[in-house]
Amino acid sequence: MKAQALHGHLDALLLAVLEQGALHGYAIIEALRARSDGNLDLPTGTIYPALRRLERAGHVASTWSTVNGRERRTYQLTDAGRRALTGERAGWHEFQSTVGRFLDPGSPSGSPA
Amino acid sequence: MKAQALHGHLDALLLAVLEQGALHGYAIIEALRARSDGNLDLPTGTIYPALRRLERAGHVASTWSTVNGRERRTYQLTDAGRRALTGERAGWHEFQSTVGRFLDPGSPSGSPA
DNA sequence: CCTTCATGTGTAGCTACGCTACTTGTTCGA
DNA sequence: TCGAACAAGTAGCGTAGCTACACATGAAGG
């Protein structure tokens, strides 16, 4: 998967992963990798700054905890984050349908969903 | 539509538009706008550099012509461009399915196509 | 005649944002 | 003891689309 394809969609992915339950950064990376069959293997330098961004935006909240002597910052979705995710989903569908109209051969209307 | 969502997919769009016939830059902008119901209203500063990039990559070829005293640079797909478009389509489908797995609620397998 | 708008191409510089490469620290198995 | 997995983090880079501009012609309107 081309690296820059993700541009602008990472926030939505992170919110979607956290929708199913709070996770810490490292676990988020593993969840993305697992649920995408290895297609999304994102480096920490991508995830951690993105999570800080989401926290500054109020979409996630973080709490520190210590597990086996290791410091974990666990992130959970806020109500605003849940609302944001709804918007991101809508945006994704619009984007998908718009680009698909050009790139999907057999779907003329552009609205398969 | 968020602006940076397009990142990494513009080349594919341009190749797809040119697949249906040669067009000059301005007409490409209009074609994108028309076929996307106005969702893709791309500025010239996006299109022209992108076309130059595609030409340097050998995916399109350009020919000058004069129409009504106006200089037009018409772009057409090369064979390499056609092959590239096939790859871009595959990449798009992979991307779509990967992200959709997280953002599309009701499609568990992630392979609707 | 002059202004304005649509047509048409183009560039310089900005900015957003994911990536590379690195650092720090702990636990666990070889 | 040493390396690998776990866990978090930052500085700086690079890509690539966007903003704002410049330039030129033709048609329409006053």
XYZ file of C-alpha atoms (C1' of nucleotides) in Angstrom:
286
model
C 0.000 0.000 0.000
C 1.392 3.366 -0.985
C 2.384 5.348 2.052
C 0.811 8.687 1.231
C -2.540 7.150 0.383
C -3.500 7.457 4.011
C -3.277 11.238 4.003
C -6.314 12.715 5.660
C -7.825 9.400 6.660
C -5.622 8.478 9.600
C -7.714 10.290 12.176
C -10.781 8.402 11.060
C -8.955 5.085 11.354
C -7.745 5.863 14.864
C -11.192 6.916 15.999
C -12.678 3.775 14.465
C -10.193 1.540 16.257
C -10.863 3.247 19.569
C -14.594 2.953 19.025
C -14.394 -0.691 20.016
C -12.654 0.035 23.287
C -9.819 2.000 24.864
C -6.303 1.085 23.791
C -2.790 2.374 24.324
C -0.667 3.556 21.418
C 1.310 0.409 20.863
C -1.837 -1.702 20.982
C -3.458 0.616 18.429
C -0.602 -0.038 16.033
C -1.056 -3.774 16.497
C -4.818 -3.546 16.108
C -4.434 -1.674 12.835
C -1.949 -4.205 11.580
C -4.041 -7.170 12.641
C -7.375 -5.943 11.339
C -5.853 -4.935 7.996
C -3.963 -8.200 7.421
C -0.696 -6.357 7.694
C -1.557 -3.680 5.156
C -1.432 -0.963 7.763
C 1.879 -1.198 9.564
C 2.206 2.305 10.896
C 5.338 3.545 12.657
C 5.188 5.112 16.093
C 6.196 8.441 14.603
C 2.893 8.416 12.805
C 0.644 7.165 15.580
C 1.827 9.086 18.628
C 1.720 12.565 17.096
C -1.670 11.723 15.598
C -3.007 10.718 18.997
C -1.717 13.972 20.511
C -3.505 15.824 17.759
C -6.729 13.987 18.462
C -6.367 14.675 22.159
C -5.770 18.382 21.560
C -8.886 18.347 19.406
C -10.848 16.752 22.234
C -11.678 13.630 20.264
C -9.868 11.280 22.623
C -8.839 11.399 26.287
C -5.823 9.664 27.753
C -5.044 8.139 31.130
C -1.704 6.850 32.354
C -1.383 3.453 33.918
C 1.476 1.151 34.811
C 1.350 -2.441 33.608
C 4.232 -4.753 34.457
C 6.375 -1.769 35.287
C 5.724 -0.244 31.888
C 4.049 3.107 31.509
C 1.030 3.037 29.287
C -1.017 5.910 28.001
C -4.456 4.556 27.276
C -6.681 6.480 24.914
C -10.443 6.423 24.867
C -13.005 8.057 22.645
C -14.840 11.095 23.973
C -18.383 12.030 23.033
C -16.974 14.622 20.689
C -14.753 11.932 19.242
C -17.742 9.728 18.635
C -19.488 12.559 16.830
C -16.316 13.263 14.869
C -16.159 9.634 13.843
C -19.671 9.863 12.446
C -18.579 12.827 10.372
C -15.407 11.048 9.288
C -17.474 8.074 8.190
C -19.704 10.309 6.102
C -16.653 12.016 4.636
C -15.100 8.675 3.851
C -18.194 7.472 2.041
C -18.367 10.647 0.021
C -14.701 10.391 -0.839
C -15.008 6.722 -1.662
C -17.983 7.275 -3.917
C -16.423 10.271 -5.646
C -13.104 8.623 -6.402
C -14.802 5.325 -7.136
C -16.835 7.025 -9.814
C -13.603 7.506 -11.728
C -11.705 4.411 -10.707
C -14.387 1.735 -10.418
C -15.136 0.509 -13.925
C -18.559 -1.056 -13.550
C -20.394 1.236 -11.161
C -21.891 4.114 -13.114
C -24.030 5.738 -10.415
C -21.145 5.964 -8.019
C -23.338 4.991 -5.085
C -22.915 1.252 -4.546
C -23.793 1.504 -0.863
C -14.768 17.078 0.777
C -11.636 17.577 2.796
C -8.816 18.844 0.646
C -6.003 16.579 1.767
C -8.124 13.456 1.340
C -7.005 13.345 -2.267
C -3.364 12.886 -1.354
C -1.889 10.046 -3.336
C -4.964 9.468 -5.459
C -4.798 12.428 -7.804
C -2.590 10.712 -10.343
C -5.053 7.864 -10.594
C -7.920 10.305 -11.144
C -6.074 12.135 -13.882
C -5.163 8.918 -15.655
C -8.755 7.723 -15.373
C -10.097 10.935 -16.895
C -7.634 10.749 -19.762
C -8.520 7.114 -20.333
C -11.691 8.215 -22.075
C -9.873 10.509 -24.462
C -7.234 13.195 -24.686
C -7.997 16.485 -22.954
C -6.197 19.711 -22.189
C -5.618 20.847 -18.608
C -8.537 23.197 -18.307
C -10.893 20.603 -19.743
C -9.586 18.038 -17.271
C -10.537 20.341 -14.413
C -14.017 20.704 -15.857
C -14.354 16.978 -16.460
C -13.423 16.228 -12.861
C -15.899 18.786 -11.607
C -18.683 17.571 -13.866
C -18.276 13.863 -13.266
C -18.037 14.343 -9.509
C -21.084 16.620 -9.202
C -18.839 19.471 -8.141
C -17.111 17.532 -5.383
C -13.772 17.767 -7.138
C -13.117 21.403 -7.954
C -9.372 21.367 -8.287
C -7.328 24.544 -8.751
C -4.917 24.937 -11.640
C -2.017 24.920 -9.209
C -2.927 21.332 -8.458
C -3.621 20.084 -11.959
C -0.807 21.549 -14.014
C 2.060 20.429 -11.797
C 0.436 17.009 -11.536
C 0.267 16.727 -15.327
C 3.929 17.713 -15.594
C 4.742 15.014 -13.081
C 2.806 12.438 -15.067
C 4.524 13.516 -18.241
C 7.965 13.247 -16.656
C 6.958 9.782 -15.503
C 5.979 8.889 -19.049
C 2.358 8.211 -18.172
C 0.997 10.927 -20.433
C 2.240 12.728 -23.527
C 1.354 16.274 -24.498
C 0.917 18.054 -27.805
C 0.434 21.753 -28.354
C -2.314 23.049 -30.536
C -3.863 26.427 -31.156
C -7.611 26.776 -30.865
C -9.216 30.192 -31.382
C -5.834 31.822 -30.978
C -5.362 30.103 -27.636
C -2.517 27.741 -26.966
C -3.650 24.425 -25.677
C -1.566 21.612 -24.324
C -3.486 18.412 -24.887
C -2.576 15.373 -22.819
C -3.083 11.797 -23.812
C -2.453 8.528 -22.068
C 0.607 6.536 -23.097
C 0.808 2.756 -22.985
C 2.809 3.052 -19.797
C 0.103 5.343 -18.463
C -2.532 2.762 -19.231
C -0.546 0.153 -17.379
C -0.018 2.577 -14.515
C -3.747 3.155 -14.375
C -4.330 -0.548 -13.966
C -1.948 -0.552 -11.039
C -3.554 2.550 -9.583
C -6.941 0.891 -9.804
C -5.628 -2.147 -7.945
C -4.048 0.105 -5.342
C -7.284 2.029 -4.964
C -9.271 -1.127 -4.402
C -6.814 -2.344 -1.830
C -6.859 0.997 -0.086
C -10.616 1.186 -0.257
C -11.058 -2.278 1.164
C -8.475 -1.743 3.902
C -9.860 1.550 5.133
C -13.415 0.371 4.575
C -12.780 -2.497 6.929
C -12.462 0.055 9.700
C -14.909 2.675 8.525
C -17.701 0.692 6.896
C -19.918 -0.625 9.676
C -21.705 -3.484 8.018
C -19.043 -5.126 5.832
C -16.989 -7.497 7.964
C -14.964 -9.227 5.263
C -13.775 -5.952 3.825
C -14.116 -7.249 0.276
C -17.495 -6.066 -1.014
C -16.291 -6.053 -4.632
C -13.537 51.920 -26.167
C -13.024 49.814 -21.997
C -13.940 46.697 -18.523
C -15.018 42.257 -17.018
C -15.415 37.488 -17.349
C -14.478 32.890 -19.210
C -10.778 30.408 -21.294
C -6.138 28.676 -20.883
C -1.350 27.876 -19.007
C 1.915 28.381 -15.668
C 5.016 29.146 -11.193
C 6.648 30.389 -6.270
C 5.916 29.578 -1.863
C 3.049 27.640 1.928
C 1.335 24.157 4.613
C -0.323 19.715 6.251
C 0.888 15.538 7.649
C 2.710 11.047 7.516
C 7.501 8.998 7.613
C 12.476 8.275 8.932
C 15.539 7.943 12.356
C 16.527 8.438 16.696
C 16.225 8.339 22.074
C 14.781 6.449 26.572
C 13.332 2.759 29.517
C 11.504 -2.034 31.098
C 10.779 -7.042 30.869
C 11.859 -11.555 29.281
C 14.068 -15.357 27.032
C 18.327 -17.347 25.122
C 24.749 -10.643 29.123
C 22.604 -9.511 25.225
C 19.031 -9.006 22.055
C 14.213 -8.697 21.065
C 9.582 -7.322 22.172
C 7.118 -3.889 24.631
C 6.047 1.148 25.291
C 6.382 6.099 24.561
C 8.187 10.009 22.473
C 10.497 13.899 19.351
C 13.179 16.418 15.535
C 13.511 16.917 11.053
C 12.406 15.449 6.279
C 9.772 14.857 2.032
C 5.760 14.616 -0.660
C 2.301 16.765 -2.742
C -1.829 19.438 -2.956
C -3.243 24.426 -2.190
C -3.055 29.633 -2.262
C -2.102 33.398 -4.695
C -0.336 35.259 -8.225
C 1.113 36.518 -13.389
C 0.267 36.351 -18.208
C -2.444 36.113 -22.599
C -6.703 35.927 -25.743
C -11.625 36.320 -27.025
C -16.346 37.501 -26.189
C -19.873 40.184 -23.958
C -21.701 44.413 -21.946
C -21.795 49.028 -20.784
